[in-house]
Amino acid sequence: MAVRITRIWHGWTTPEHADAYERLLRQEILPAILARGIEGLEGIELLRRRMPGEIEFVTVMRFASLRAVRAFAGEDYEMAVVPAKARTLLQRCDERAQHYEVRESQ
C-alpha cells in the first residue's frame, strides 16, 4: 500500500507584496496546478502569517503517494516548484520542499 505524503514549502515576502503574491497564487498558480489533473494530488492549502517586517506563506500539498509527488515536481521531487513570476514577489523561499509520511489522519 502506498504511503500518503504531505509536501510543505515556505516563502516570505514584504508586507507591500503580500496581497499581490497571494492573488497570484490563488488566481493563477494553484488553479494551474489543479488543472494539470495530477493523479494522486489530494489537495492544496495556502497558509499566511504576519511576522515582523515580512509575511510568510506556506503551501501544504497532500498526495496519495510519492509517485504522485514526482508527477507534480519531477524526479528530484524535493526541489521547490516556484514559477518565475512568483519569485519576483518573494524576498526568499525554500529551495527544497519538505515531505512527510502521513502516519495518522482523522
XYZ file of C-alpha atoms in Angstrom:
106
model
C 0.000 0.000 0.000
C 1.320 3.477 -0.908
C 2.105 5.856 1.919
C 0.336 9.223 1.736
C 2.685 12.224 1.604
C 2.353 15.820 2.744
C 4.610 18.338 0.965
C 5.346 21.592 2.822
C 7.011 24.666 1.332
C 7.680 28.176 2.734
C 8.087 31.543 1.032
C 8.464 35.021 2.514
C 7.617 38.397 1.036
C 7.322 42.006 2.126
C 4.045 43.336 3.511
C 3.843 45.506 0.362
C 3.950 42.458 -1.955
C 1.927 40.038 0.183
C -1.505 40.705 -1.309
C -0.161 40.585 -4.882
C 1.640 37.313 -4.138
C -1.458 35.762 -2.563
C -3.572 36.893 -5.515
C -1.067 35.324 -7.947
C -1.202 32.045 -6.023
C -4.977 31.951 -5.739
C -5.835 33.142 -9.240
C -3.068 31.629 -11.375
C -0.585 29.249 -9.787
C -2.815 26.997 -7.677
C -5.540 26.710 -10.359
C -2.835 25.828 -12.924
C -1.533 23.056 -10.663
C -5.037 21.663 -10.174
C -5.740 21.926 -13.929
C -2.843 19.546 -14.591
C -5.038 16.741 -13.290
C -2.187 15.101 -11.386
C -3.319 11.656 -10.330
C -2.897 11.354 -6.565
C -2.916 15.089 -5.767
C -5.479 15.205 -2.980
C -5.487 18.919 -2.186
C -3.587 22.131 -1.547
C -3.777 24.505 1.401
C -2.379 28.035 1.447
C -1.379 29.481 4.817
C -0.356 33.082 5.568
C 1.270 34.554 8.670
C 2.351 38.092 9.508
C 5.837 38.281 11.002
C 7.975 41.278 11.988
C 8.792 43.025 8.696
C 7.606 40.213 6.415
C 4.769 37.881 5.533
C 5.274 34.122 5.497
C 3.330 31.858 3.143
C 3.185 28.097 3.484
C 1.764 25.696 0.948
C 0.690 22.286 2.156
C 0.040 19.771 -0.583
C -1.435 16.342 0.061
C -0.568 13.422 -2.191
C -1.683 9.800 -2.289
C 1.897 8.586 -2.816
C 5.482 9.580 -3.529
C 4.779 8.668 -7.140
C 2.145 11.419 -7.223
C 4.654 13.905 -5.755
C 7.059 13.015 -8.568
C 4.276 13.563 -11.118
C 3.994 17.105 -9.730
C 7.637 18.028 -9.097
C 9.725 15.631 -11.201
C 12.333 13.041 -10.257
C 14.136 15.482 -7.928
C 10.834 15.776 -6.095
C 12.242 17.791 -3.179
C 13.136 20.685 -5.499
C 10.841 23.666 -4.971
C 8.413 24.400 -7.793
C 8.299 28.224 -7.889
C 7.331 29.976 -11.140
C 9.492 32.958 -12.162
C 6.512 35.294 -11.790
C 6.196 34.271 -8.130
C 9.924 34.638 -7.431
C 9.738 38.332 -8.394
C 7.381 38.917 -5.450
C 9.278 36.827 -2.891
C 12.122 38.021 -0.668
C 13.248 34.442 -0.096
C 11.895 30.923 -0.207
C 12.722 27.304 0.473
C 14.694 25.900 -2.435
C 13.649 22.415 -1.368
C 10.279 21.309 -0.039
C 9.864 19.057 2.978
C 7.996 15.774 2.639
C 6.348 13.855 5.436
C 4.717 10.450 5.537
C 1.185 10.771 6.861
C 1.046 8.424 9.804
C -2.435 9.329 11.033
C -5.255 11.456 9.636
C -8.732 11.681 11.105
